[in-house]
Each structure stands twice: as structure tokens, then as C-alpha cells.
GROMACS .gro file of C-alpha atoms in nm:
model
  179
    1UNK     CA    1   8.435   2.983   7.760
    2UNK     CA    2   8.117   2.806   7.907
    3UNK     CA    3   7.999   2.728   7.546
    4UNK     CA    4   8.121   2.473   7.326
    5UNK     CA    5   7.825   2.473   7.050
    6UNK     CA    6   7.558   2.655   6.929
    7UNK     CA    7   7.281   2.482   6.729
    8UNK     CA    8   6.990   2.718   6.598
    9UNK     CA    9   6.597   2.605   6.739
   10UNK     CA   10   6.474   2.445   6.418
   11UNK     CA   11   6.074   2.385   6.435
   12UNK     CA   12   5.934   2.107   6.246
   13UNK     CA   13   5.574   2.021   6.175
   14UNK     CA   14   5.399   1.733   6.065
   15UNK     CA   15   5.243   1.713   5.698
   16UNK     CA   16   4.857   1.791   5.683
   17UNK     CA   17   4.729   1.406   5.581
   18UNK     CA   18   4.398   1.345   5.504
   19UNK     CA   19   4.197   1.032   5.686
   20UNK     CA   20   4.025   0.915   5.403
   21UNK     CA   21   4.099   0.535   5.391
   22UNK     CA   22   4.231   0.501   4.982
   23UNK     CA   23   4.502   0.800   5.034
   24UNK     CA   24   4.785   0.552   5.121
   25UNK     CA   25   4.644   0.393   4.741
   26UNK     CA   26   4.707   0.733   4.606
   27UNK     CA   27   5.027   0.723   4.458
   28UNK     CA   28   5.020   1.052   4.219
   29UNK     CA   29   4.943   1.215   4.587
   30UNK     CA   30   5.209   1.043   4.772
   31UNK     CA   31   5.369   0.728   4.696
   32UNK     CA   32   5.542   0.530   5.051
   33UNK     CA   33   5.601   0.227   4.797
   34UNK     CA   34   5.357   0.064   4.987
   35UNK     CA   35   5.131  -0.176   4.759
   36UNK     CA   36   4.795  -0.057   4.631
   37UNK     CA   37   4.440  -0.217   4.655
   38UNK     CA   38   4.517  -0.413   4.352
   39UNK     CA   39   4.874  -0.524   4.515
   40UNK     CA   40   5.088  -0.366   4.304
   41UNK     CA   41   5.380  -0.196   4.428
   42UNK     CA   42   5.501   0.149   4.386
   43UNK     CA   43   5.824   0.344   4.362
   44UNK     CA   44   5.881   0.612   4.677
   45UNK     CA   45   5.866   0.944   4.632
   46UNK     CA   46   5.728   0.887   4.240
   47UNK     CA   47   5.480   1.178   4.338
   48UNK     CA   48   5.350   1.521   4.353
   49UNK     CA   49   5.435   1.536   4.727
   50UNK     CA   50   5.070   1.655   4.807
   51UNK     CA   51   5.137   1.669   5.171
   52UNK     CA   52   5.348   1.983   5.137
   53UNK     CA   53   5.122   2.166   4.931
   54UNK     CA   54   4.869   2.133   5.171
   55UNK     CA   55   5.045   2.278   5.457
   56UNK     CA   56   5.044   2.546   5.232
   57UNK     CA   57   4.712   2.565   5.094
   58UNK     CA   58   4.393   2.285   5.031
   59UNK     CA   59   4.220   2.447   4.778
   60UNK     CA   60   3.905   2.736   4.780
   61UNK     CA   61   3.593   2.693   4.609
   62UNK     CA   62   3.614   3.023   4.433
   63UNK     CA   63   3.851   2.784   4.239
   64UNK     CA   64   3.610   2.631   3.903
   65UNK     CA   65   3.758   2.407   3.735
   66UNK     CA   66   3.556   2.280   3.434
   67UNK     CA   67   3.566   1.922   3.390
   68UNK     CA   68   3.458   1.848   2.932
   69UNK     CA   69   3.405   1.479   2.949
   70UNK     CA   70   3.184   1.234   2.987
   71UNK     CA   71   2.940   1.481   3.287
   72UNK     CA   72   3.011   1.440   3.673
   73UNK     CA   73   2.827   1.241   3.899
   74UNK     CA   74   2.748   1.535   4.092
   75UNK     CA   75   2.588   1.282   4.386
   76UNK     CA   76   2.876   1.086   4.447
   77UNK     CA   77   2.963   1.100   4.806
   78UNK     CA   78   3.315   1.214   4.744
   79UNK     CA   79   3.225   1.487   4.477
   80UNK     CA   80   2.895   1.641   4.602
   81UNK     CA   81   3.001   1.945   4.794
   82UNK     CA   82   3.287   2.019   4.610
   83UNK     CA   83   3.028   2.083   4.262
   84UNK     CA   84   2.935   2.424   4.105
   85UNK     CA   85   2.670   2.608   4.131
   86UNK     CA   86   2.530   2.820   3.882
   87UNK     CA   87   2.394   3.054   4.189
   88UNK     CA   88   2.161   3.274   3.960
   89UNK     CA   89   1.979   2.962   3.833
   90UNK     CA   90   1.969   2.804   4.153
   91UNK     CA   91   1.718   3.026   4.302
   92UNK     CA   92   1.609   3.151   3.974
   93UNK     CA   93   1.282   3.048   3.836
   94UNK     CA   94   1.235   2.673   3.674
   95UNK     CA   95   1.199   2.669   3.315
   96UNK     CA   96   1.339   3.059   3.310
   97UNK     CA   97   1.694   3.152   3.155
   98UNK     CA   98   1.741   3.309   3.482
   99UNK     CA   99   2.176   3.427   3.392
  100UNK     CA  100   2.068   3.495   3.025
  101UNK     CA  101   2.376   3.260   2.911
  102UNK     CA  102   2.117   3.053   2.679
  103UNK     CA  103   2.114   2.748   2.858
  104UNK     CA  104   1.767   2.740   3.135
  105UNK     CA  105   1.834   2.575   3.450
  106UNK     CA  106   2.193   2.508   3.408
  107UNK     CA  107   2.255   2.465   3.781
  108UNK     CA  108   2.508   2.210   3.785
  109UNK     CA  109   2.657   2.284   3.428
  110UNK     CA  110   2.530   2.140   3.062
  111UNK     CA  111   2.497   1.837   2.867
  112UNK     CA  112   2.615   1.929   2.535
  113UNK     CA  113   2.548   1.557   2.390
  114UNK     CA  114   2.140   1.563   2.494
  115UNK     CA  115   2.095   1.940   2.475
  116UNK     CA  116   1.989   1.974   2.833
  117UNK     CA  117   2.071   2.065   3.177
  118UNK     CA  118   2.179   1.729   3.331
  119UNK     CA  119   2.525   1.686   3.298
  120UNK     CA  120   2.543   1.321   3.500
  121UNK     CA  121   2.807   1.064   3.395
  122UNK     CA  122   2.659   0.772   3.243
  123UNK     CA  123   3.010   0.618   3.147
  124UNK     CA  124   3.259   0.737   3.434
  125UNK     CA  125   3.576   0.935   3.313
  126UNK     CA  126   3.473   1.241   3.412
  127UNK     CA  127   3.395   1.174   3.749
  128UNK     CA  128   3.679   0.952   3.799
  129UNK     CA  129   3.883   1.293   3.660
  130UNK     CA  130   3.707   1.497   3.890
  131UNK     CA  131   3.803   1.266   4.175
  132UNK     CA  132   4.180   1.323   4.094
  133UNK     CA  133   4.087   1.696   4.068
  134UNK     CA  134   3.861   1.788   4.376
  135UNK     CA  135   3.755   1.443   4.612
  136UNK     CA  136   3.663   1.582   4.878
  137UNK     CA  137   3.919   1.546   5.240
  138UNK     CA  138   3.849   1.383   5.535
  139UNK     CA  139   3.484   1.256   5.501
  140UNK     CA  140   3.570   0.910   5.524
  141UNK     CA  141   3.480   0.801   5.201
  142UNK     CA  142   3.730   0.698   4.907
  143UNK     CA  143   4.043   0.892   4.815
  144UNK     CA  144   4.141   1.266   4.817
  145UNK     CA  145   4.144   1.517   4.582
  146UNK     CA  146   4.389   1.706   4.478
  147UNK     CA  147   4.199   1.996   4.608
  148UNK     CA  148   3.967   1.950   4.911
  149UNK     CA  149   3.798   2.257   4.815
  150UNK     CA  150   3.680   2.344   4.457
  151UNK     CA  151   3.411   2.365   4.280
  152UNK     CA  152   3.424   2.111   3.989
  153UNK     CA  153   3.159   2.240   3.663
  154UNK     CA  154   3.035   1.950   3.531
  155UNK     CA  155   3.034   1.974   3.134
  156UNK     CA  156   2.887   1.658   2.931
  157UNK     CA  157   2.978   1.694   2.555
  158UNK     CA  158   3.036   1.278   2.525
  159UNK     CA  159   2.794   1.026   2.506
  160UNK     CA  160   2.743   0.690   2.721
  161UNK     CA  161   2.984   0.527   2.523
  162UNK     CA  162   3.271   0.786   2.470
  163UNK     CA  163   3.188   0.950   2.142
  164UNK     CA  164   3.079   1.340   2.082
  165UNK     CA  165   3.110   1.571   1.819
  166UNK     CA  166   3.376   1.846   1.759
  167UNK     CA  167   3.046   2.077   1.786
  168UNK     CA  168   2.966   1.965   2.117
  169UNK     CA  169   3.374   1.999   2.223
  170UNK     CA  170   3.353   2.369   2.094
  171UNK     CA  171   3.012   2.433   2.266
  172UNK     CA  172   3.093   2.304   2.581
  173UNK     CA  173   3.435   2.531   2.588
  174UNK     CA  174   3.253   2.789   2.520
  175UNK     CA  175   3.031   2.748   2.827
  176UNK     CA  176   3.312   2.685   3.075
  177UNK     CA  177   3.472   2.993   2.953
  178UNK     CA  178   3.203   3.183   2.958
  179UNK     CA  179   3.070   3.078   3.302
   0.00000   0.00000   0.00000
């Protein structure tokens, strides 16, 4: 007779937001309706809802995700730990085909349009991709991935200005699948 209601103890918890300063830009991420850097404003909740996926999970860097574009720019600030690393050529021998997968010091992936082992972005879609993909969380820097931790392969089979062969689309396939 003492009671009159009983409620269950609900916990709540706040989402997991990342502090770099272009998240709130982010709109695929999470999308407040608030205007971007350019001004333009979005539509709420028009988003992947990031922030509950990462209570649940950020990403791991056993995760390689091969990005066939234009390379990576595996030095940007917001990309550079999250790269692969081809660990056998790493401390392998220079000059030496140190994994035997025919491509010598392929550290950081291939460049299928030059033939050689430097896979850096000279136009920009594939590291802007690779943002969207892996930018790395709370560093202060730019945006947010949508994994804070991965390890991005970057694979160059187009040129500086956009253009590669069909051969150099199959090649570099071939590489991410077999790596």
C-alpha cells in the first residue's frame, strides 16, 4: 500500500564524440543541421549516426582497407598513423623483394601508374577518400574518420590528372587482394 509507482533504473550514457574541430562539418557522420564551413545548411539526422557506432566500436588496425585511386598522402597529419605497413619490407633490406609479392620496397603500398613503390597523391581523391574512411580521432587536426583506427593501403593506379589504364585497375586489385 506504501507504493504507488514503480519506474525501472534506466542508465544512459553520453555518445563517444571526437574533438577534432571539422566534426560538427561532418554531416555523413552526424548532421545537427547546423551550417557547414562553406555555410550551407544541412538536414538533421540525414546521417550515418556515427556516434552510436562508436560506443560500440572505433575501428582496429588489423582492419586494411585498400584505397585504388589516385595514391594516399601517407604524411598528411590526419592520415599518417592510420597507413599500412607492409611489415616484411619495412625492416627488410632496400632494393630486396623482401615478401616475394614482386613489388621491392612496397612499404606503404604501389604505384601502378609509375611502376614503383611511392604511392603519394599528386591529385587528391584518394586521400580525401581515405579521410572519409580512416582520419584519424582526436588529434586536433581536421575531421574524423569513419574509423579512428585502420590501416588505409595506399594503391596508385591513376595518374596526376585522373586517367589510368584498365591494366593498372586490374594490377592494383590484384595487389590489395593479395596483400
Amino acid at each position: 500500500d506504501a507504493i504507488e509507482y514503480i519506474e525501472p533504473v534506466i542508465y544512459v550514457k553520453h555518445f563517444l564524440l571526437p574533438t577534432d574541430p571539422l566534426f560538427n562539418t561532418q554531416w555523413g557522420l552526424s548532421n545537427n543541421g547546423g551550417p557547414d564551413d562553406a555555410g550551407h545548411v544541412g538536414v538533421p539526422n540525414i546521417d550515418i549516426q556515427a556516434e552510436k557506432a562508436w560506443d560500440i566500436e572505433t575501428g582496429s588496425k588489423r582492419t586494411v582497407v585498400a584505397v585504388i585511386d589516385t595514391g594516399v598522402n601517407y604524411l598528411h597529419p590526419d592520415l599518417s598513423s592510420n597507413i599500412w605497413v607492409n611489415f616484411k619490407e619495412y625492416v627488410g633490406l632496400p632494393g630486396v623483394d623482401d615478401d616475394r609479392n614482386g613489388y621491392i620496397d612496397d612499404i606503404r603500398g604501389w604505384n601502378f601508374d609509375q611502376n614503383n613503390n611511392d604511392p603519394m597523391d599528386e591529385n587528391g581523391p584518394g586521400t580525401h577518400c581515405s579521410g572519409i574512411i580512416g582520419a584519424s580521432a582526436n588529434n586536433g587536426i581536421g575531421g574524423v574518420g569513419v574509423n579512428w583506427n585502420v590501416s588505409i593501403m595506399p594503391i596508385r593506379f591513376l595518374n596526376s590528372g585522373g586517367a589510368g589504364s584498365s591494366e593498372a585497375a586490374i594490377a592494383a586489385i590484384m595487389y590489395a587482394a593479395n596483400n
